[in-house]
Short mmCIF file of C-alpha atoms in Angstrom, two decimals:
data_model
loop_
_atom_site.label_atom_id
_atom_site.label_comp_id
_atom_site.label_asym_id
_atom_site.label_seq_id
_atom_site.Cartn_x
_atom_site.Cartn_y
_atom_site.Cartn_z
CA MET I 1 -33.39 39.28 -18.36
CA THR I 2 -31.11 36.57 -19.73
CA GLY I 3 -27.95 37.75 -17.96
CA GLY I 4 -25.95 37.06 -21.10
CA VAL I 5 -26.36 33.29 -20.73
CA PRO I 6 -27.50 32.61 -24.34
CA GLU I 7 -24.83 34.93 -25.69
CA ARG I 8 -22.10 33.22 -23.65
CA LEU I 9 -23.28 29.81 -24.86
CA ALA I 10 -23.34 30.98 -28.48
CA GLU I 11 -19.82 32.38 -28.18
CA VAL I 12 -18.42 29.12 -26.80
CA LEU I 13 -20.12 26.95 -29.43
CA ARG I 14 -18.95 29.19 -32.28
CA ARG I 15 -15.39 28.94 -31.03
CA LEU I 16 -15.57 25.16 -30.91
CA GLY I 17 -16.26 25.01 -34.63
CA PRO I 18 -18.00 22.10 -36.38
CA PHE I 19 -19.30 19.33 -34.13
CA GLY I 20 -21.92 16.61 -34.11
CA ASP I 21 -24.78 16.38 -31.65
CA CYS I 22 -24.82 18.66 -28.63
CA TRP I 23 -25.73 17.00 -25.33
CA VAL I 24 -26.63 18.74 -22.08
CA ALA I 25 -25.94 16.94 -18.81
CA PHE I 26 -29.31 17.72 -17.21
CA SER I 27 -29.69 17.15 -13.48
CA GLY I 28 -32.83 19.26 -13.26
CA GLY I 29 -31.16 21.75 -10.93
CA THR I 30 -31.01 25.50 -11.41
CA ASP I 31 -27.80 25.63 -13.42
CA SER I 32 -28.47 22.82 -15.88
CA THR I 33 -32.07 24.04 -16.34
CA ALA I 34 -30.75 27.44 -17.41
CA LEU I 35 -28.22 25.83 -19.75
CA LEU I 36 -30.74 23.50 -21.37
CA HIS I 37 -33.29 26.28 -21.83
CA ALA I 38 -30.70 28.61 -23.36
CA ALA I 39 -29.62 25.91 -25.81
CA ALA I 40 -33.17 24.81 -26.68
CA THR I 41 -34.59 28.28 -27.28
CA ARG I 42 -31.71 29.33 -29.53
CA PRO I 43 -31.36 26.36 -31.91
CA ASP I 44 -28.93 28.31 -34.09
CA HIS I 45 -26.34 27.72 -31.36
CA ALA I 46 -25.94 24.05 -32.22
CA PRO I 47 -25.91 22.77 -35.80
CA GLY I 48 -26.48 19.14 -34.74
CA THR I 49 -29.33 17.65 -32.74
CA LEU I 50 -29.70 18.98 -29.20
CA ARG I 51 -30.08 16.15 -26.71
CA ALA I 52 -30.16 15.84 -22.93
CA ILE I 53 -29.06 13.11 -20.56
CA HIS I 54 -30.13 12.71 -16.94
CA ILE I 55 -28.10 10.54 -14.56
CA ASP I 56 -30.09 8.88 -11.78
CA HIS I 57 -27.52 8.00 -9.14
CA GLY I 58 -30.09 6.12 -7.07
CA LEU I 59 -28.82 7.75 -3.88
CA HIS I 60 -32.05 9.50 -2.87
CA PRO I 61 -35.57 8.05 -2.57
CA ASP I 62 -36.92 10.90 -4.71
CA SER I 63 -34.53 10.29 -7.60
CA PRO I 64 -37.25 8.64 -9.78
CA LEU I 65 -39.36 11.79 -9.30
CA TRP I 66 -36.40 13.92 -10.38
CA ALA I 67 -36.01 11.85 -13.53
CA GLU I 68 -39.72 12.33 -14.28
CA HIS I 69 -39.36 16.09 -13.74
CA CYS I 70 -36.53 16.13 -16.29
CA ARG I 71 -38.68 14.22 -18.77
CA ARG I 72 -41.44 16.83 -18.47
CA ILE I 73 -39.02 19.73 -18.96
CA CYS I 74 -37.43 18.11 -22.00
CA HIS I 75 -40.82 17.27 -23.50
CA THR I 76 -41.88 20.91 -23.12
CA LEU I 77 -38.67 22.12 -24.78
CA GLY I 78 -38.78 19.46 -27.50
CA VAL I 79 -35.42 18.00 -26.49
CA PRO I 80 -34.85 14.21 -26.64
CA LEU I 81 -33.86 12.89 -23.21
CA VAL I 82 -31.87 9.82 -22.22
CA VAL I 83 -32.05 8.65 -18.59
CA ARG I 84 -29.27 6.48 -17.22
CA CYS I 85 -29.69 4.74 -13.85
CA LEU I 86 -26.50 3.95 -11.96
CA ASN I 87 -25.89 1.02 -9.66
CA LEU I 88 -23.14 2.41 -7.47
CA GLU I 89 -20.82 0.01 -5.69
CA PRO I 90 -18.62 1.57 -3.01
CA ILE I 91 -14.91 1.46 -3.89
CA PRO I 92 -12.58 0.80 -0.93
CA GLY I 93 -10.62 3.90 -0.06
CA GLU I 94 -12.82 6.22 -2.10
CA SER I 95 -15.68 8.45 -0.94
CA LEU I 96 -19.20 7.85 -2.21
CA GLU I 97 -19.11 11.33 -3.74
CA ALA I 98 -16.00 10.44 -5.77
CA THR I 99 -17.45 7.08 -6.79
CA ALA I 100 -20.66 8.76 -7.98
CA ARG I 101 -18.72 11.40 -9.92
CA GLU I 102 -16.60 8.82 -11.74
CA ALA I 103 -19.65 6.70 -12.58
CA ARG I 104 -21.51 9.79 -13.79
CA TYR I 105 -18.77 10.78 -16.22
CA ARG I 106 -18.51 7.21 -17.51
CA ALA I 107 -22.24 7.26 -18.23
CA LEU I 108 -21.96 10.63 -19.97
CA ALA I 109 -19.07 9.36 -22.09
CA GLU I 110 -21.00 6.29 -23.24
CA VAL I 111 -23.61 8.25 -25.21
CA LEU I 112 -21.13 10.36 -27.18
CA ARG I 113 -20.27 9.59 -30.77
CA PRO I 114 -17.19 11.02 -32.53
CA GLY I 115 -17.54 14.80 -32.80
CA ASP I 116 -20.30 15.11 -30.18
CA LEU I 117 -20.21 17.63 -27.33
CA MET I 118 -21.31 17.14 -23.73
CA LEU I 119 -22.19 20.45 -22.06
CA THR I 120 -22.22 20.72 -18.28
CA ALA I 121 -23.52 23.69 -16.31
CA HIS I 122 -20.58 24.24 -13.96
CA ASN I 123 -20.47 27.94 -13.17
CA GLN I 124 -18.07 30.54 -11.83
CA ASP I 125 -18.93 29.78 -8.21
CA ASP I 126 -18.35 26.06 -8.78
CA GLN I 127 -14.94 26.91 -10.17
CA ALA I 128 -14.06 29.05 -7.14
CA GLU I 129 -15.16 26.26 -4.78
CA THR I 130 -13.07 23.73 -6.71
CA LEU I 131 -10.02 25.97 -6.39
CA LEU I 132 -10.57 26.38 -2.63
CA LEU I 133 -10.86 22.61 -2.20
CA ALA I 134 -7.66 22.13 -4.20
CA LEU I 135 -5.87 24.65 -1.98
CA LEU I 136 -7.04 22.81 1.12
CA ARG I 137 -5.65 19.56 -0.33
CA GLY I 138 -2.29 21.20 -1.02
CA SER I 139 -2.59 20.68 -4.78
CA GLY I 140 -0.06 21.84 -7.36
CA VAL I 141 -0.79 23.86 -10.48
CA HIS I 142 -2.82 21.08 -12.10
CA GLY I 143 -5.18 20.88 -9.14
CA LEU I 144 -5.31 24.66 -8.78
CA ALA I 145 -6.31 24.91 -12.44
CA ALA I 146 -9.63 23.53 -11.16
CA MET I 147 -12.06 22.48 -13.91
CA PRO I 148 -10.91 22.81 -17.53
CA ARG I 149 -13.23 24.59 -19.93
CA GLU I 150 -12.84 21.77 -22.41
CA ALA I 151 -11.56 18.19 -22.22
CA GLY I 152 -11.86 14.90 -24.03
CA LEU I 153 -14.71 12.64 -22.92
CA GLY I 154 -15.09 9.21 -24.47
CA ARG I 155 -15.31 9.68 -28.23
CA GLY I 156 -16.42 13.31 -27.90
CA ARG I 157 -15.62 16.43 -25.91
CA LEU I 158 -16.70 17.76 -22.53
CA VAL I 159 -17.40 21.50 -22.52
CA ARG I 160 -18.19 23.80 -19.60
CA PRO I 161 -19.54 26.95 -21.29
CA LEU I 162 -20.71 28.72 -18.10
CA LEU I 163 -17.49 28.87 -16.06
CA ASP I 164 -17.51 32.67 -16.36
CA VAL I 165 -21.18 32.99 -15.32
CA PRO I 166 -22.01 33.48 -11.60
CA ARG I 167 -24.54 31.14 -9.99
CA ALA I 168 -26.72 34.14 -9.11
CA THR I 169 -27.04 35.00 -12.80
CA LEU I 170 -28.31 31.50 -13.59
CA GLU I 171 -30.80 31.70 -10.73
CA LYS I 172 -32.12 34.99 -12.12
CA TYR I 173 -32.37 33.41 -15.57
CA VAL I 174 -34.61 30.52 -14.51
CA ARG I 175 -36.83 32.83 -12.47
CA ALA I 176 -37.14 35.31 -15.31
CA PHE I 177 -38.46 32.57 -17.61
CA GLY I 178 -40.65 30.99 -14.95
CA LEU I 179 -38.81 27.67 -15.14
CA SER I 180 -39.13 24.99 -12.47
CA TRP I 181 -36.13 23.16 -11.08
CA ILE I 182 -35.15 20.52 -8.55
CA GLU I 183 -33.72 21.32 -5.13
CA ASP I 184 -31.53 18.42 -4.02
CA PRO I 185 -31.87 18.35 -0.20
CA SER I 186 -28.34 16.92 0.11
CA ASN I 187 -27.00 20.33 -0.97
CA ALA I 188 -28.04 21.69 2.43
CA SER I 189 -25.94 19.15 4.31
CA ASP I 190 -22.51 20.32 5.41
CA ARG I 191 -21.24 16.74 5.61
CA MET I 192 -19.71 17.14 2.14
CA ASP I 193 -16.68 19.44 1.96
CA ARG I 194 -18.03 21.38 -1.01
CA ASN I 195 -21.33 22.04 0.73
CA TYR I 196 -19.47 23.15 3.87
CA LEU I 197 -17.60 25.73 1.81
CA ARG I 198 -20.65 26.77 -0.18
CA ASN I 199 -23.01 27.14 2.77
CA GLY I 200 -20.69 28.44 5.47
CA VAL I 201 -17.35 29.73 4.20
CA VAL I 202 -18.18 31.29 0.84
CA PRO I 203 -20.85 33.68 2.21
CA LEU I 204 -18.25 35.08 4.63
CA LEU I 205 -15.71 35.52 1.83
CA ARG I 206 -18.27 37.15 -0.44
CA ALA I 207 -19.35 39.55 2.30
CA ARG I 208 -15.76 40.76 2.60
CA TRP I 209 -14.76 40.42 -1.08
CA PRO I 210 -17.89 40.59 -3.28
CA GLY I 211 -15.98 39.66 -6.42
CA PHE I 212 -14.06 36.77 -4.91
CA SER I 213 -15.57 34.09 -7.22
CA ALA I 214 -14.46 35.94 -10.33
CA THR I 215 -11.03 36.57 -8.81
CA LEU I 216 -10.51 32.92 -7.84
CA SER I 217 -11.70 31.78 -11.25
CA ARG I 218 -9.13 34.08 -12.79
CA SER I 219 -6.44 32.52 -10.60
CA ALA I 220 -7.56 29.07 -11.76
CA ALA I 221 -7.15 30.21 -15.36
CA HIS I 222 -3.60 31.39 -14.61
CA CYS I 223 -2.83 28.02 -13.03
CA ALA I 224 -4.25 26.24 -16.08
CA GLU I 225 -1.80 28.15 -18.29
CA ALA I 226 1.06 27.25 -15.96
CA ALA I 227 -0.04 23.61 -15.98
CA GLN I 228 0.05 23.59 -19.79
CA LEU I 229 3.62 24.88 -19.72
CA VAL I 230 4.62 22.25 -17.15
CA ASP I 231 3.03 19.50 -19.24
CA GLY I 232 4.82 20.73 -22.34
CA LEU I 233 8.17 20.52 -20.58
CA ALA I 234 7.32 17.16 -19.02
CA SER I 235 6.25 15.75 -22.40
CA GLU I 236 9.59 16.66 -23.94
CA LEU I 237 11.45 15.11 -21.02
CA MET I 238 9.30 11.97 -21.21
CA ASP I 239 10.48 11.42 -24.78
CA VAL I 240 14.08 11.66 -23.57
CA CYS I 241 13.35 9.29 -20.67
CA ALA I 242 11.48 6.62 -22.65
CA GLY I 243 12.23 3.11 -21.40
CA ALA I 244 13.06 0.00 -23.37
CA HIS I 245 9.46 -1.23 -23.29
CA PRO I 246 6.26 0.59 -24.31
CA GLY I 247 4.82 2.70 -21.51
CA THR I 248 7.94 2.53 -19.34
CA LEU I 249 10.51 5.13 -18.31
CA GLY I 250 14.27 4.69 -18.29
CA ILE I 251 15.60 4.88 -14.74
CA ARG I 252 19.08 6.16 -15.57
CA ALA I 253 17.56 8.96 -17.65
CA LEU I 254 15.18 9.89 -14.83
CA MET I 255 17.96 10.00 -12.27
CA ALA I 256 19.91 12.39 -14.48
CA LEU I 257 17.11 14.96 -14.12
CA GLU I 258 16.76 17.56 -11.41
CA ARG I 259 14.35 16.33 -8.73
CA SER I 260 11.64 18.88 -9.63
CA ARG I 261 11.77 17.87 -13.30
CA CYS I 262 11.71 14.20 -12.40
CA LYS I 263 8.54 14.81 -10.39
CA VAL I 264 6.67 16.47 -13.26
CA VAL I 265 7.73 13.68 -15.63
CA LEU I 266 6.47 11.01 -13.23
CA ARG I 267 3.15 12.79 -12.72
CA LEU I 268 2.54 13.24 -16.45
CA TRP I 269 3.57 9.64 -17.12
CA LEU I 270 1.14 8.30 -14.52
CA ARG I 271 -1.66 10.56 -15.73
CA ARG I 272 -1.19 9.42 -19.31
CA ARG I 273 -1.17 5.82 -18.14
CA GLY I 274 -4.59 6.46 -16.57
CA PHE I 275 -3.61 6.16 -12.92
CA ALA I 276 -4.58 8.27 -9.93
CA LEU I 277 -1.69 10.52 -8.98
CA PRO I 278 0.30 9.66 -5.84
CA ASP I 279 0.45 11.94 -2.85
CA ARG I 280 3.72 13.59 -1.82
CA ARG I 281 4.76 10.66 0.36
CA HIS I 282 4.33 8.04 -2.36
CA LEU I 283 5.97 10.22 -4.98
CA ALA I 284 8.96 10.75 -2.68
CA ARG I 285 9.23 6.98 -2.18
CA ILE I 286 9.44 6.46 -5.95
CA LEU I 287 12.25 8.99 -6.11
CA ASP I 288 14.10 7.81 -3.00
CA GLU I 289 13.46 4.06 -2.92
CA VAL I 290 12.58 2.76 -6.38
CA LEU I 291 14.84 4.78 -8.68
CA PRO I 292 18.11 4.35 -6.73
CA ALA I 293 17.48 0.70 -5.82
CA ARG I 294 19.90 -2.00 -6.95
CA ALA I 295 19.18 -3.40 -10.39
CA ASP I 296 18.40 -6.81 -8.83
CA ALA I 297 16.06 -5.39 -6.17
CA ASP I 298 12.25 -5.55 -6.26
CA PRO I 299 11.08 -2.24 -4.75
CA LEU I 300 7.37 -1.50 -4.84
CA VAL I 301 5.40 1.69 -4.22
CA ALA I 302 1.63 1.19 -4.29
CA TRP I 303 -1.40 3.40 -3.80
CA PHE I 304 -5.03 3.24 -4.84
CA GLY I 305 -5.21 1.40 -8.18
CA CYS I 306 -1.51 1.63 -9.05
CA GLU I 307 1.77 -0.16 -8.44
CA VAL I 308 5.13 1.29 -9.49
CA ARG I 309 7.89 -1.28 -9.90
CA ARG I 310 11.26 -1.51 -11.60
CA TYR I 311 13.12 -4.17 -13.52
CA ARG I 312 16.64 -3.55 -14.71
CA ASP I 313 16.58 -0.01 -16.13
CA ASP I 314 12.82 0.24 -16.71
CA LEU I 315 10.20 1.82 -14.45
CA PHE I 316 6.74 0.26 -14.74
CA ALA I 317 3.32 1.58 -13.67
CA LEU I 318 0.82 -1.26 -13.39
CA ASP I 319 -2.61 -2.18 -12.16
CA PRO I 320 -2.27 -4.08 -8.87
CA LEU I 321 -1.03 -7.60 -9.55
CA PRO I 322 -3.71 -10.26 -8.96
CA PRO I 323 -3.23 -13.21 -6.61
CA SER I 324 -0.88 -15.77 -8.09
CA PRO I 325 -2.91 -18.59 -9.71
CA GLY I 326 -2.53 -22.26 -8.88
CA ALA I 327 -2.34 -25.24 -11.23
CA LEU I 328 -5.03 -25.52 -13.87
CA THR I 329 -5.80 -28.33 -16.31
CA ILE I 330 -7.62 -27.47 -19.53
CA GLY I 331 -8.48 -29.71 -22.49
CA ARG I 332 -7.79 -28.81 -26.09
CA ALA I 333 -10.36 -27.12 -28.30
CA PRO I 334 -12.28 -29.32 -30.78
CA SER I 335 -10.13 -31.01 -33.42
CA GLY I 336 -9.56 -29.03 -36.59
CA THR I 337 -9.49 -25.59 -34.93
CA PRO I 338 -6.52 -23.80 -33.36
CA PRO I 339 -6.52 -24.88 -29.71
CA VAL I 340 -7.54 -22.09 -27.35
CA LEU I 341 -6.87 -22.56 -23.67
CA GLU I 342 -8.72 -20.22 -21.33
CA LEU I 343 -6.62 -19.17 -18.37
CA PRO I 344 -7.81 -18.06 -14.91
CA PRO I 345 -9.89 -14.86 -14.92
CA GLY I 346 -7.84 -11.83 -15.86
CA LEU I 347 -4.95 -13.79 -17.38
CA GLY I 348 -6.30 -14.13 -20.92
CA TRP I 349 -5.88 -17.21 -23.09
CA LEU I 350 -3.33 -19.33 -24.98
CA GLN I 351 -3.59 -20.21 -28.63
CA TRP I 352 -1.35 -22.11 -31.07
CA GLU I 353 -1.58 -24.22 -34.19
CA ASP I 354 -2.42 -27.83 -33.43
CA THR I 355 0.45 -29.85 -34.88
CA SER I 356 -0.01 -32.88 -32.65
CA ASP I 357 -0.92 -36.32 -33.95
CA GLY I 358 -3.44 -36.79 -31.18
CA SER I 359 -1.15 -38.95 -29.10
CA GLU I 360 -0.21 -36.20 -26.67
CA LEU I 361 -2.00 -35.73 -23.40
CA ALA I 362 -4.30 -32.75 -22.97
CA PRO I 363 -2.11 -29.81 -21.99
CA THR I 364 -1.86 -28.75 -18.40
CA VAL I 365 -1.21 -25.10 -17.60
CA ARG I 366 0.67 -24.47 -14.37
CA PHE I 367 2.02 -21.38 -12.70
CA GLY I 368 4.72 -20.41 -10.24
CA LEU I 369 7.05 -23.39 -10.67
CA THR I 370 10.76 -22.67 -10.35
CA GLU I 371 12.58 -26.02 -10.51
CA GLN I 372 11.65 -26.98 -14.07
CA THR I 373 14.15 -26.94 -16.95
CA CYS I 374 13.74 -26.45 -20.68
CA ARG I 375 15.95 -26.76 -23.75
CA PRO I 376 14.69 -23.98 -26.09
CA ARG I 377 16.61 -25.33 -29.14
CA PRO I 378 18.11 -28.69 -30.05
CA THR I 379 21.62 -27.20 -29.94
CA SER I 380 21.17 -25.39 -26.63
CA ARG I 381 21.77 -26.73 -23.17
CA GLN I 382 19.09 -27.25 -20.55
CA ARG I 383 18.15 -24.03 -18.80
CA THR I 384 16.26 -23.41 -15.61
CA LEU I 385 13.13 -21.32 -15.78
CA LYS I 386 14.97 -18.60 -13.90
CA ASN I 387 17.64 -18.55 -16.62
CA LEU I 388 15.03 -18.45 -19.38
CA PHE I 389 13.14 -15.60 -17.73
CA GLN I 390 16.34 -13.64 -17.23
CA GLU I 391 17.40 -14.12 -20.86
CA ALA I 392 13.93 -13.08 -22.06
CA GLY I 393 13.88 -10.03 -19.76
CA ILE I 394 10.76 -11.08 -17.84
CA PRO I 395 10.56 -9.19 -14.51
CA ARG I 396 10.62 -11.32 -11.37
CA TRP I 397 7.26 -10.00 -10.23
CA LEU I 398 5.56 -11.22 -13.45
CA ARG I 399 7.07 -14.70 -13.54
CA PRO I 400 4.43 -16.30 -11.24
CA TYR I 401 1.78 -15.42 -13.86
CA VAL I 402 3.54 -16.84 -16.93
CA PRO I 403 1.68 -19.97 -18.14
CA LEU I 404 3.85 -23.09 -18.14
CA VAL I 405 2.43 -25.64 -20.57
CA PHE I 406 2.91 -29.34 -19.81
CA SER I 407 2.05 -32.53 -21.63
CA GLY I 408 1.79 -34.95 -18.77
CA ASP I 409 4.85 -34.21 -16.65
CA ILE I 410 6.88 -32.81 -19.54
CA LEU I 411 7.27 -29.05 -19.89
CA ILE I 412 6.60 -28.30 -23.56
CA ALA I 413 6.39 -24.49 -23.62
CA VAL I 414 6.80 -21.33 -21.58
CA ALA I 415 4.10 -19.02 -22.93
CA GLY I 416 5.47 -15.86 -24.46
CA VAL I 417 9.07 -17.02 -23.92
CA CYS I 418 9.96 -20.23 -25.75
CA GLY I 419 8.98 -23.73 -26.75
CA CYS I 420 10.90 -26.65 -25.29
CA HIS I 421 12.86 -29.20 -27.31
CA ASP I 422 11.63 -32.71 -26.58
CA ALA I 423 14.29 -35.33 -27.33
CA SER I 424 11.88 -38.12 -26.41
CA ARG I 425 9.47 -37.32 -29.25
CA ASP I 426 11.33 -37.31 -32.58
CA GLN I 427 13.47 -34.36 -31.56
CA THR I 428 10.38 -32.06 -31.61
CA THR I 429 10.76 -28.44 -30.55
CA HIS I 430 7.35 -27.26 -29.42
CA GLU I 431 6.20 -23.87 -30.58
CA VAL I 432 5.60 -20.87 -28.35
CA PRO I 433 1.85 -20.56 -27.70
CA GLN I 434 0.42 -17.12 -28.33
CA TRP I 435 -0.58 -15.52 -25.03
CA HIS I 436 -3.25 -12.85 -25.38
CA GLY I 437 -5.69 -10.92 -23.23
CA HIS I 438 -3.42 -10.58 -20.21
CA PRO I 439 -2.87 -7.23 -18.42
CA TRP I 440 0.79 -6.92 -19.50
CA GLU I 441 0.34 -7.47 -23.23
CA SER I 442 0.98 -3.82 -24.10
CA LEU I 443 4.42 -3.84 -22.43
CA GLY I 444 5.99 -5.88 -25.22
CA LEU I 445 7.66 -8.30 -22.81
CA PHE I 446 6.37 -11.55 -24.30
CA ARG I 447 6.75 -13.13 -27.72
CA ASP I 448 3.57 -13.69 -29.70
CA GLN I 449 4.65 -16.85 -31.49
CA ALA I 450 7.54 -19.11 -32.32
CA GLN I 451 10.32 -17.43 -34.25
#
């Protein structure tokens, strides 16, 4: 009658050991209805509070009715329900399906506290479909591993306890208990690749090979093991190839690797940095254009949400650089507090101790100037900004964003680099303002304060 669903759930939860609250991602469909019912009717499965969350994507006119259906089911089962409504904004270059998926997982992550679990009802057939889609995209072992059984999610863990359970078993389960569920009409549309496989291709495969879902799921498990081995090797090589700045890779060390090993290091590095992985063409360009480029060159390889650049012997992976800002004039903070100068959106703020006697003009922050000079110490000679940036190791492609602080027409500081000695004002050497909140803070390129 139960098809082993409660037993499978109990086995997975026992293996996971102690955890906090147990959440079920509850769409109201067949699979998540079976999962929620199995968890709710066997409370010994989960030592913490069982909770459910329903994500209303707002993509169908009946979605409010689906949320109300989920409320009724949860009320009947005595399970607290949280409903999250999404306001999806299309992302250029990304399908609506992918945008909805990413927003859904962000919403699921937000409710988790440390130690909590989020259970999803992905089943064996879902896993087989995911593997087929990965094959059609030409994925490597990580893509062919399909969906992991367990992964980090926010402050908790994402668990898929039903990956070994066929969809037909879950359908029998809900019918056996007389449970009601939602039929999303979009599942019948072959416009989505997954639906095309599910509705047209998979029935043909199953007619010829009845156990194909289990077989493909087994292949995905083999690929997951291979992916773990690849990641282990890549992690060791990443340590060897660490660059001079946090989060960077050393180019000479990368070029000493075999091409295949260099590829796995780059992929793991980008994944750990939180970027979408490049396709074959972009990865080849990193290997063939960026790594062997001259040390004074500025090669760039960019794809959705990521830019890979080099400076000297370091390889950087960055969010796309924003438009270069123009001049900006900002007054000091109220007297008696450390002055804080807000910079253009996305560039953070400047802060330093106010040592002025009030006679100085309100500072002006400018960007992108190249002809200015600065004497960083009384005993040093005048240096151009280009010289200062080179000595400080600031990449050319970041220099347009470095705040240049003026008092009137006098350059008094280069944020994160140096203060400027002012012979006209009692031989004062201005301090280096602290530059915080900018996208490149974690790279360790800029000084925090005067030394």
